Amino acid sequence: MNCSSRTGVTRPDRGGGPDLFTPTRLPAAPVQLILALLVLTATTTISAAERQLTDDHRYKRDPVFLDANTLIYVVQARPEQLQLVRRDLKSGKQRPVHKDETRSELEPAVSPDGRFLAFLQSRSAASVGMVIEDTRQQTTAEIPPASGFAGMRSPSFSHDGKRVLYVFAEGGRQKVFSCNTSAGDRKVLVDASGICNWPSVSRDGRMLLYGSTRDGNYEIYRASALDGSSPQRLTHHRAQDVRPRFSPDGRRVVFVSNRDGNREIYVMGADGSGVTRVTEHPERDDYPTWHPDGKRIVYVAERKGGFDLRMRDLP
Amino acid sequence: MSEVGGYEKLAGMINVGQFRSRTCGGPTRRAFLKLGASLPLVFGRPDLLSAVETGSGPRAKSVLVVWLWGAPSHLDTFDPKPDAPSEYRGPFSTIATRTPGVRFTDLLPRIASISDRFALARSHVSTQSGHPDGGTVALTGFHEKPGPVQPNFGAIVARHRGRDGDLPPFLSVGRGIIQDSVRIVEGYGGGTFGKAWDPFQVVVKNDGSVDLPALDLLEGITPGRISDRRSLLKQIDVGRRRLAAAGIDDWERTYQMAYGLLANPSAREAFDVTRESESTRQRYGYTHFGQSALVARRLIEARVPFVQLNWSQTVEAITPNFDFGWDTHIYNFEMLMDRHCPLLDRVLPELMNDLQERGLLEETLVVVMSEFGRTPKINPRAARDHWPQCYFSLWSGAGVPTGGTIGESDRLGEHPLTSPITPLMVGTTISELAGMTTQDRAGLNVLPGGTLIDELF
C-alpha cells in the first residue's frame, strides 16, 4: 500500500471545518445549573432519547456490550489502575470483571456469541499483553508483550468469533493482525504506512473497518476483511476521525471526530456517505459502541468534569 | 490569630483533636489541632521562621511550576512539525493559536485559545536522558552526580523568602515525591539545604480530598497527652526520632511547620477545595490532576511562595501500579489523544483563567515544564522515546511578555535553531522573577553561573 505524502496545514480541507480553536471556557455556572436541574428532574434521563447509565463520574472508556443487558467497560478504579467492570443495565449493579486484579486492563472486546473476552493487560514497564479469555471453559490464551517496550492494541472479534483482530507496531508501522482464539496462527491483515488502529469486522464477515494515518492524519478506511485488500477511504477531513465501528447490520458506521472543535460522535453510511453528528456538547463525547439491537449507542460523556456512560437512540 | 508563631490563640486553652472525616475535600485525617500559647515555648522561638527580608517586592510573589512528569512529546503538543516526513510528524493535525504564526496540534484547542497569555519556549535542552537524573537537572539546574544534589528551585525561593504565615513556603501538590519505577528524583527537595527544605507534600485525590503526610509526625497526640506536659514531651521525642530516622535534622522547623499549618484555620482552608463552588470544581474536572490544580490555585491565592503541581507521581504512561505519566514509549499517540492532552487541555486553561480572573496572575509566575522532550523520529513501536536535545516550556504571569515565542527548533524538532535554554537558565530566571538577585543566589551558594532567559524580562 502506498504512503501518500502529507501536506499538513496547507492541504485543501475537503471536509471543511474550523481552522481555529474552540471557545476556551467550559459551560458557565448558570448553564451548568440548568443542566444540573434537568438531570435532577429527569433522574438519569437526559432526554427522551438518551439515558445516563452511570453516575459515579470516574474516568471511563471502552464500553462494549456482552449482551443486550450487560456492558463491560473500563473505569479508573485507582489513580494507578484501569479496571474492567461489568454492569447489568437492568439492575444497575456492577462489579469488577477480575476482582483481584491490580494491573491495568483495558480495551475489552466480546465475541459475537459472548463466549470470549479479549482485552489488554499491563504487565510491566511500558509492556502490555493481550489476553483472550474463554469464559465458558474458564481458560485464557495470551499474546505476551514483545521484548522491550511494546504492546498490542484494540482487540476485536471476527464475525464468527473465531479470530481476534488487534494492532501491533513494528518498524514504526502499526499494523492490523489477527490470531485465533488460542492466540495462535498470527497473520498480518493490514500493513500500511503510519498507524493503523481500531479494526472492526462487519457482521457478515466481508468488510473490515479501521483507522489509519496513511494519508497524513487519522482517517477511516474500509477494506476486504479477508486480506485487507482494496482499501477505500471513507472520511476526508483534516481533523481526527477515529474509533470506527460497524453497526450490527453493517449498514452504518459510528465514529468519533474532533472536526467540529472537540471530540463528538458521528454516524455515517458504511460507504462514508451521510455523515451526521450525533452528540453536541462543549465537553467530550467518546468511545461509542453499538447496542446489539443496532438502534442505540452507548458512549462515554464527559460532563461537568466527570465521566459517565450514556445510551442514546439513533434515528 | 495569635501573635505568637501564628497559632490560634485560645486564652491558654489547649484544644487538640483529631478527626477523620470529609471525603469530599479538605484534610481528611489528623487535620484539626488548636494549640494554645504555651506550645511555642515547647516548640521553639515563635520568630524562628519569620519571613526573610526580601527587599523591594518581587515580580513573582508566588511561583507555580506545573510539572509534566514523564516528558511530553513536543512534536505532538506545542511544537508540531506538519511539514516533516511521515516518520517524524505524527498523526495529528495542527490548529492556529492566538499567537501569530504559532500552531499547536489539534489535541490542545483550549490551550491554543489562550496562547496569548503565555510565552512558548521551544529551544530547551538538557544533558540527561534518564528520568530521575533528567528530573533532577530540570528541577535543580545540576546533575545528581557527582553530588551533592543541589536544592530544587522551590527550595531556593522558599529559603530566600522564608516563611510568612503558617503555610509552608514550598509545597508539592500531587501524589507524593516524584519517582520512576526504580527510584525517587533526588532533586525533588532541599538538596544541599537539607531535608528541612524539602517541599511540604500535599496529596490530592480525584474528589479533591487532601492528605498531608507530614502530619504523620503528629500521630498519637491527643488532648490528654497535650495537657500532660510529661506525656507531651515524651510524644515530642517520638516525633523527633521519626524525623531523625527520616534523615531530617531540622526537627524544630519541620515540627513547627506542621503544627503551624494545622493550628491556623485560614492556613487549613487553603487546602480545602470544598470551599470552592461546585461549578469551579467541575470546570477543573474531577480528576486527580484537575483537583490538584485547584488546590494549587488556592495555595497561590494564600500567597505560598512556591508550589510545584505534579501531573503524576511516576513517569510511566502505562505500567502496573503507576499513575499514567507522560513517558510514552508505547501508545504515545493513543495516550496523548485519549487521556493526557484532553486532561491538560481542560485543566491548564481553567487554571490560567482562574488565576487571571482573581487578579493573581500579575504576581504569580506560572511555568509549565518537564525534564525533556521525546524523539522527533517515531520509534519502531510507533511511539516516541526520550529526547533531551530539544523540548518546550510555557511561561506566564509576573509580567513576563506573553503571546510570543522564545527560541525555535529546527524543521524536525531535533535541535534548537536558536540559543539553547538550559535548566540552569530556567532556575536562575525563576529565582530572579521571584525577587532574588545574583548576590542573593551567591549568598545561598546556589545556581552558580546561571544566566537569565532574557526574553522574559
PDB file of N, CA, C and O in Angstrom, chain B residues 39-93:
ATOM      1  N   LEU B  39       2.405  26.426  73.597  1.00  0.00           N
ATOM      2  CA  LEU B  39       3.104  25.471  72.753  1.00  0.00           C
ATOM      3  C   LEU B  39       4.366  26.006  72.090  1.00  0.00           C
ATOM      4  O   LEU B  39       5.360  25.300  72.027  1.00  0.00           O
ATOM      5  N   PRO B  40       4.354  27.221  71.590  1.00  0.00           N
ATOM      6  CA  PRO B  40       5.590  27.695  71.000  1.00  0.00           C
ATOM      7  C   PRO B  40       6.759  27.659  71.969  1.00  0.00           C
ATOM      8  O   PRO B  40       7.900  27.519  71.552  1.00  0.00           O
ATOM      9  N   LEU B  41       6.486  27.774  73.273  1.00  0.00           N
ATOM     10  CA  LEU B  41       7.567  27.665  74.239  1.00  0.00           C
ATOM     11  C   LEU B  41       8.168  26.271  74.204  1.00  0.00           C
ATOM     12  O   LEU B  41       9.341  26.076  74.486  1.00  0.00           O
ATOM     13  N   VAL B  42       7.345  25.342  73.872  1.00  0.00           N
ATOM     14  CA  VAL B  42       7.835  23.976  73.749  1.00  0.00           C
ATOM     15  C   VAL B  42       8.543  23.780  72.418  1.00  0.00           C
ATOM     16  O   VAL B  42       9.611  23.194  72.329  1.00  0.00           O
ATOM     17  N   PHE B  43       7.959  24.324  71.394  1.00  0.00           N
ATOM     18  CA  PHE B  43       8.454  24.011  70.051  1.00  0.00           C
ATOM     19  C   PHE B  43       9.486  24.981  69.514  1.00  0.00           C
ATOM     20  O   PHE B  43       9.946  24.833  68.394  1.00  0.00           O
ATOM     21  N   GLY B  44       9.818  25.999  70.313  1.00  0.00           N
ATOM     22  CA  GLY B  44      10.884  26.861  69.828  1.00  0.00           C
ATOM     23  C   GLY B  44      10.442  28.290  69.729  1.00  0.00           C
ATOM     24  O   GLY B  44       9.296  28.641  69.982  1.00  0.00           O
ATOM     25  N   ARG B  45      11.363  29.128  69.378  1.00  0.00           N
ATOM     26  CA  ARG B  45      11.059  30.545  69.313  1.00  0.00           C
ATOM     27  C   ARG B  45      10.023  30.822  68.245  1.00  0.00           C
ATOM     28  O   ARG B  45      10.114  30.315  67.133  1.00  0.00           O
ATOM     29  N   PRO B  46       9.053  31.656  68.568  1.00  0.00           N
ATOM     30  CA  PRO B  46       8.000  31.919  67.586  1.00  0.00           C
ATOM     31  C   PRO B  46       8.503  32.648  66.362  1.00  0.00           C
ATOM     32  O   PRO B  46       7.904  32.553  65.292  1.00  0.00           O
ATOM     33  N   ASP B  47       9.570  33.377  66.504  1.00  0.00           N
ATOM     34  CA  ASP B  47      10.066  34.129  65.349  1.00  0.00           C
ATOM     35  C   ASP B  47      11.065  33.333  64.529  1.00  0.00           C
ATOM     36  O   ASP B  47      11.692  33.849  63.622  1.00  0.00           O
ATOM     37  N   LEU B  48      11.202  32.071  64.869  1.00  0.00           N
ATOM     38  CA  LEU B  48      12.224  31.266  64.210  1.00  0.00           C
ATOM     39  C   LEU B  48      12.058  31.254  62.695  1.00  0.00           C
ATOM     40  O   LEU B  48      13.023  31.249  61.949  1.00  0.00           O
ATOM     41  N   LEU B  49      10.828  31.246  62.276  1.00  0.00           N
ATOM     42  CA  LEU B  49      10.579  31.097  60.847  1.00  0.00           C
ATOM     43  C   LEU B  49       9.981  32.340  60.233  1.00  0.00           C
ATOM     44  O   LEU B  49       9.288  32.283  59.236  1.00  0.00           O
ATOM     45  N   SER B  50      10.231  33.448  60.850  1.00  0.00           N
ATOM     46  CA  SER B  50       9.676  34.668  60.275  1.00  0.00           C
ATOM     47  C   SER B  50      10.270  34.917  58.901  1.00  0.00           C
ATOM     48  O   SER B  50      11.349  34.449  58.564  1.00  0.00           O
ATOM     49  N   ALA B  51       9.553  35.686  58.162  1.00  0.00           N
ATOM     50  CA  ALA B  51       9.949  35.877  56.765  1.00  0.00           C
ATOM     51  C   ALA B  51      11.298  36.576  56.653  1.00  0.00           C
ATOM     52  O   ALA B  51      11.613  37.497  57.398  1.00  0.00           O
ATOM     53  N   VAL B  52      12.066  36.129  55.716  1.00  0.00           N
ATOM     54  CA  VAL B  52      13.323  36.790  55.406  1.00  0.00           C
ATOM     55  C   VAL B  52      13.017  38.067  54.641  1.00  0.00           C
ATOM     56  O   VAL B  52      12.133  38.092  53.797  1.00  0.00           O
ATOM     57  N   GLU B  53      13.726  39.081  54.931  1.00  0.00           N
ATOM     58  CA  GLU B  53      13.523  40.333  54.221  1.00  0.00           C
ATOM     59  C   GLU B  53      13.840  40.148  52.746  1.00  0.00           C
ATOM     60  O   GLU B  53      14.880  39.626  52.393  1.00  0.00           O
ATOM     61  N   THR B  54      12.925  40.517  51.934  1.00  0.00           N
ATOM     62  CA  THR B  54      13.140  40.286  50.513  1.00  0.00           C
ATOM     63  C   THR B  54      13.398  41.570  49.731  1.00  0.00           C
ATOM     64  O   THR B  54      13.509  41.538  48.513  1.00  0.00           O
ATOM     65  N   GLY B  55      13.491  42.677  50.438  1.00  0.00           N
ATOM     66  CA  GLY B  55      13.768  43.923  49.731  1.00  0.00           C
ATOM     67  C   GLY B  55      12.555  44.391  48.976  1.00  0.00           C
ATOM     68  O   GLY B  55      11.426  44.152  49.375  1.00  0.00           O
ATOM     69  N   SER B  56      12.762  45.057  47.855  1.00  0.00           N
ATOM     70  CA  SER B  56      11.625  45.547  47.083  1.00  0.00           C
ATOM     71  C   SER B  56      10.837  44.363  46.548  1.00  0.00           C
ATOM     72  O   SER B  56      11.379  43.298  46.315  1.00  0.00           O
ATOM     73  N   GLY B  57       9.575  44.573  46.343  1.00  0.00           N
ATOM     74  CA  GLY B  57       8.691  43.472  46.004  1.00  0.00           C
ATOM     75  C   GLY B  57       9.108  42.754  44.734  1.00  0.00           C
ATOM     76  O   GLY B  57       9.424  43.389  43.716  1.00  0.00           O
ATOM     77  N   PRO B  58       9.085  41.453  44.755  1.00  0.00           N
ATOM     78  CA  PRO B  58       9.426  40.696  43.548  1.00  0.00           C
ATOM     79  C   PRO B  58       8.301  40.752  42.532  1.00  0.00           C
ATOM     80  O   PRO B  58       7.141  40.971  42.891  1.00  0.00           O
ATOM     81  N   ARG B  59       8.646  40.553  41.291  1.00  0.00           N
ATOM     82  CA  ARG B  59       7.595  40.478  40.273  1.00  0.00           C
ATOM     83  C   ARG B  59       6.699  39.285  40.525  1.00  0.00           C
ATOM     84  O   ARG B  59       5.503  39.349  40.310  1.00  0.00           O
ATOM     85  N   ALA B  60       7.295  38.204  40.916  1.00  0.00           N
ATOM     86  CA  ALA B  60       6.514  36.999  41.209  1.00  0.00           C
ATOM     87  C   ALA B  60       6.454  36.801  42.718  1.00  0.00           C
ATOM     88  O   ALA B  60       7.417  36.337  43.316  1.00  0.00           O
ATOM     89  N   LYS B  61       5.327  37.153  43.288  1.00  0.00           N
ATOM     90  CA  LYS B  61       5.176  36.864  44.712  1.00  0.00           C
ATOM     91  C   LYS B  61       5.021  35.367  44.944  1.00  0.00           C
ATOM     92  O   LYS B  61       5.336  34.861  45.999  1.00  0.00           O
ATOM     93  N   SER B  62       4.491  34.713  43.944  1.00  0.00           N
ATOM     94  CA  SER B  62       4.380  33.252  44.009  1.00  0.00           C
ATOM     95  C   SER B  62       4.858  32.659  42.684  1.00  0.00           C
ATOM     96  O   SER B  62       4.778  33.316  41.644  1.00  0.00           O
ATOM     97  N   VAL B  63       5.347  31.443  42.773  1.00  0.00           N
ATOM     98  CA  VAL B  63       5.745  30.699  41.578  1.00  0.00           C
ATOM     99  C   VAL B  63       4.959  29.396  41.558  1.00  0.00           C
ATOM    100  O   VAL B  63       4.864  28.705  42.578  1.00  0.00           O
ATOM    101  N   LEU B  64       4.386  29.089  40.413  1.00  0.00           N
ATOM    102  CA  LEU B  64       3.670  27.822  40.240  1.00  0.00           C
ATOM    103  C   LEU B  64       4.327  27.069  39.085  1.00  0.00           C
ATOM    104  O   LEU B  64       4.246  27.502  37.934  1.00  0.00           O
ATOM    105  N   VAL B  65       4.988  25.985  39.422  1.00  0.00           N
ATOM    106  CA  VAL B  65       5.574  25.128  38.390  1.00  0.00           C
ATOM    107  C   VAL B  65       4.621  23.967  38.130  1.00  0.00           C
ATOM    108  O   VAL B  65       4.298  23.206  39.050  1.00  0.00           O
ATOM    109  N   VAL B  66       4.145  23.876  36.908  1.00  0.00           N
ATOM    110  CA  VAL B  66       3.302  22.747  36.505  1.00  0.00           C
ATOM    111  C   VAL B  66       4.242  21.719  35.880  1.00  0.00           C
ATOM    112  O   VAL B  66       4.788  21.934  34.794  1.00  0.00           O
ATOM    113  N   TRP B  67       4.425  20.650  36.591  1.00  0.00           N
ATOM    114  CA  TRP B  67       5.477  19.679  36.249  1.00  0.00           C
ATOM    115  C   TRP B  67       4.865  18.507  35.493  1.00  0.00           C
ATOM    116  O   TRP B  67       4.169  17.677  36.068  1.00  0.00           O
ATOM    117  N   LEU B  68       5.125  18.477  34.187  1.00  0.00           N
ATOM    118  CA  LEU B  68       4.577  17.420  33.334  1.00  0.00           C
ATOM    119  C   LEU B  68       5.549  16.245  33.352  1.00  0.00           C
ATOM    120  O   LEU B  68       6.327  16.033  32.421  1.00  0.00           O
ATOM    121  N   TRP B  69       5.470  15.494  34.381  1.00  0.00           N
ATOM    122  CA  TRP B  69       6.442  14.446  34.701  1.00  0.00           C
ATOM    123  C   TRP B  69       6.326  13.273  33.712  1.00  0.00           C
ATOM    124  O   TRP B  69       5.228  12.767  33.475  1.00  0.00           O
ATOM    125  N   GLY B  70       7.458  12.914  33.164  1.00  0.00           N
ATOM    126  CA  GLY B  70       7.486  11.833  32.189  1.00  0.00           C
ATOM    127  C   GLY B  70       7.878  12.311  30.809  1.00  0.00           C
ATOM    128  O   GLY B  70       8.246  11.527  29.961  1.00  0.00           O
ATOM    129  N   ALA B  71       7.785  13.629  30.585  1.00  0.00           N
ATOM    130  CA  ALA B  71       8.270  14.249  29.361  1.00  0.00           C
ATOM    131  C   ALA B  71       7.307  14.114  28.178  1.00  0.00           C
ATOM    132  O   ALA B  71       7.340  13.120  27.442  1.00  0.00           O
ATOM    133  N   PRO B  72       6.455  15.106  27.972  1.00  0.00           N
ATOM    134  CA  PRO B  72       5.552  15.076  26.821  1.00  0.00           C
ATOM    135  C   PRO B  72       6.309  15.226  25.502  1.00  0.00           C
ATOM    136  O   PRO B  72       7.360  15.870  25.445  1.00  0.00           O
ATOM    137  N   SER B  73       5.731  14.669  24.486  1.00  0.00           N
ATOM    138  CA  SER B  73       6.275  14.874  23.137  1.00  0.00           C
ATOM    139  C   SER B  73       6.049  16.324  22.727  1.00  0.00           C
ATOM    140  O   SER B  73       4.915  16.809  22.723  1.00  0.00           O
ATOM    141  N   HIS B  74       7.122  17.017  22.378  1.00  0.00           N
ATOM    142  CA  HIS B  74       6.966  18.404  21.942  1.00  0.00           C
ATOM    143  C   HIS B  74       6.331  18.461  20.551  1.00  0.00           C
ATOM    144  O   HIS B  74       5.554  19.365  20.255  1.00  0.00           O
ATOM    145  N   LEU B  75       6.641  17.471  19.697  1.00  0.00           N
ATOM    146  CA  LEU B  75       6.062  17.497  18.355  1.00  0.00           C
ATOM    147  C   LEU B  75       4.549  17.272  18.366  1.00  0.00           C
ATOM    148  O   LEU B  75       3.841  17.756  17.477  1.00  0.00           O
ATOM    149  N   ASP B  76       4.063  16.529  19.330  1.00  0.00           N
ATOM    150  CA  ASP B  76       2.641  16.198  19.344  1.00  0.00           C
ATOM    151  C   ASP B  76       1.822  17.164  20.183  1.00  0.00           C
ATOM    152  O   ASP B  76       0.618  16.943  20.381  1.00  0.00           O
ATOM    153  N   THR B  77       2.472  18.219  20.672  1.00  0.00           N
ATOM    154  CA  THR B  77       1.744  19.169  21.514  1.00  0.00           C
ATOM    155  C   THR B  77       1.980  20.616  21.044  1.00  0.00           C
ATOM    156  O   THR B  77       1.231  21.130  20.226  1.00  0.00           O
ATOM    157  N   PHE B  78       3.097  21.208  21.538  1.00  0.00           N
ATOM    158  CA  PHE B  78       3.293  22.645  21.369  1.00  0.00           C
ATOM    159  C   PHE B  78       4.293  23.017  20.269  1.00  0.00           C
ATOM    160  O   PHE B  78       4.489  24.193  20.000  1.00  0.00           O
ATOM    161  N   ASP B  79       4.937  22.053  19.675  1.00  0.00           N
ATOM    162  CA  ASP B  79       5.914  22.359  18.632  1.00  0.00           C
ATOM    163  C   ASP B  79       5.773  21.371  17.470  1.00  0.00           C
ATOM    164  O   ASP B  79       6.722  20.654  17.133  1.00  0.00           O
ATOM    165  N   PRO B  80       4.586  21.324  16.873  1.00  0.00           N
ATOM    166  CA  PRO B  80       4.368  20.342  15.797  1.00  0.00           C
ATOM    167  C   PRO B  80       5.161  20.685  14.539  1.00  0.00           C
ATOM    168  O   PRO B  80       5.494  21.848  14.301  1.00  0.00           O
ATOM    169  N   LYS B  81       5.431  19.650  13.771  1.00  0.00           N
ATOM    170  CA  LYS B  81       6.166  19.831  12.521  1.00  0.00           C
ATOM    171  C   LYS B  81       5.352  19.224  11.381  1.00  0.00           C
ATOM    172  O   LYS B  81       5.644  18.115  10.896  1.00  0.00           O
ATOM    173  N   PRO B  82       4.313  19.923  10.953  1.00  0.00           N
ATOM    174  CA  PRO B  82       3.391  19.333   9.965  1.00  0.00           C
ATOM    175  C   PRO B  82       4.025  19.079   8.607  1.00  0.00           C
ATOM    176  O   PRO B  82       3.484  18.280   7.825  1.00  0.00           O
ATOM    177  N   ASP B  83       5.135  19.729   8.338  1.00  0.00           N
ATOM    178  CA  ASP B  83       5.775  19.513   7.047  1.00  0.00           C
ATOM    179  C   ASP B  83       6.924  18.520   7.113  1.00  0.00           C
ATOM    180  O   ASP B  83       7.620  18.316   6.113  1.00  0.00           O
ATOM    181  N   ALA B  84       7.129  17.938   8.268  1.00  0.00           N
ATOM    182  CA  ALA B  84       8.200  16.944   8.399  1.00  0.00           C
ATOM    183  C   ALA B  84       7.779  15.640   7.721  1.00  0.00           C
ATOM    184  O   ALA B  84       6.590  15.391   7.514  1.00  0.00           O
ATOM    185  N   PRO B  85       8.731  14.782   7.396  1.00  0.00           N
ATOM    186  CA  PRO B  85       8.377  13.481   6.809  1.00  0.00           C
ATOM    187  C   PRO B  85       7.496  12.669   7.754  1.00  0.00           C
ATOM    188  O   PRO B  85       7.492  12.901   8.965  1.00  0.00           O
ATOM    189  N   SER B  86       6.804  11.702   7.183  1.00  0.00           N
ATOM    190  CA  SER B  86       5.810  10.956   7.962  1.00  0.00           C
ATOM    191  C   SER B  86       6.427  10.250   9.155  1.00  0.00           C
ATOM    192  O   SER B  86       5.759  10.050  10.172  1.00  0.00           O
ATOM    193  N   GLU B  87       7.685   9.853   9.047  1.00  0.00           N
ATOM    194  CA  GLU B  87       8.286   9.132  10.172  1.00  0.00           C
ATOM    195  C   GLU B  87       8.616  10.056  11.343  1.00  0.00           C
ATOM    196  O   GLU B  87       9.075   9.615  12.376  1.00  0.00           O
ATOM    197  N   TYR B  88       8.322  11.340  11.174  1.00  0.00           N
ATOM    198  CA  TYR B  88       8.543  12.304  12.260  1.00  0.00           C
ATOM    199  C   TYR B  88       7.244  12.932  12.750  1.00  0.00           C
ATOM    200  O   TYR B  88       7.035  13.107  13.932  1.00  0.00           O
ATOM    201  N   ARG B  89       6.393  13.345  11.830  1.00  0.00           N
ATOM    202  CA  ARG B  89       5.389  14.342  12.189  1.00  0.00           C
ATOM    203  C   ARG B  89       4.266  13.819  13.094  1.00  0.00           C
ATOM    204  O   ARG B  89       3.660  14.582  13.838  1.00  0.00           O
ATOM    205  N   GLY B  90       3.968  12.529  13.047  1.00  0.00           N
ATOM    206  CA  GLY B  90       2.863  12.031  13.858  1.00  0.00           C
ATOM    207  C   GLY B  90       1.525  12.240  13.187  1.00  0.00           C
ATOM    208  O   GLY B  90       1.431  12.872  12.136  1.00  0.00           O
ATOM    209  N   PRO B  91       0.455  11.733  13.808  1.00  0.00           N
ATOM    210  CA  PRO B  91      -0.846  11.682  13.139  1.00  0.00           C
ATOM    211  C   PRO B  91      -1.731  12.891  13.331  1.00  0.00           C
ATOM    212  O   PRO B  91      -2.829  12.928  12.773  1.00  0.00           O
ATOM    213  N   PHE B  92      -1.303  13.850  14.101  1.00  0.00           N
ATOM    214  CA  PHE B  92      -2.223  14.921  14.461  1.00  0.00           C
ATOM    215  C   PHE B  92      -2.114  16.104  13.513  1.00  0.00           C
ATOM    216  O   PHE B  92      -1.044  16.442  13.028  1.00  0.00           O
ATOM    217  N   SER B  93      -3.239  16.735  13.293  1.00  0.00           N
ATOM    218  CA  SER B  93      -3.248  17.970  12.518  1.00  0.00           C
ATOM    219  C   SER B  93      -2.878  19.126  13.434  1.00  0.00           C
ATOM    220  O   SER B  93      -2.752  18.960  14.654  1.00  0.00           O
TER     221      SER B  93
END
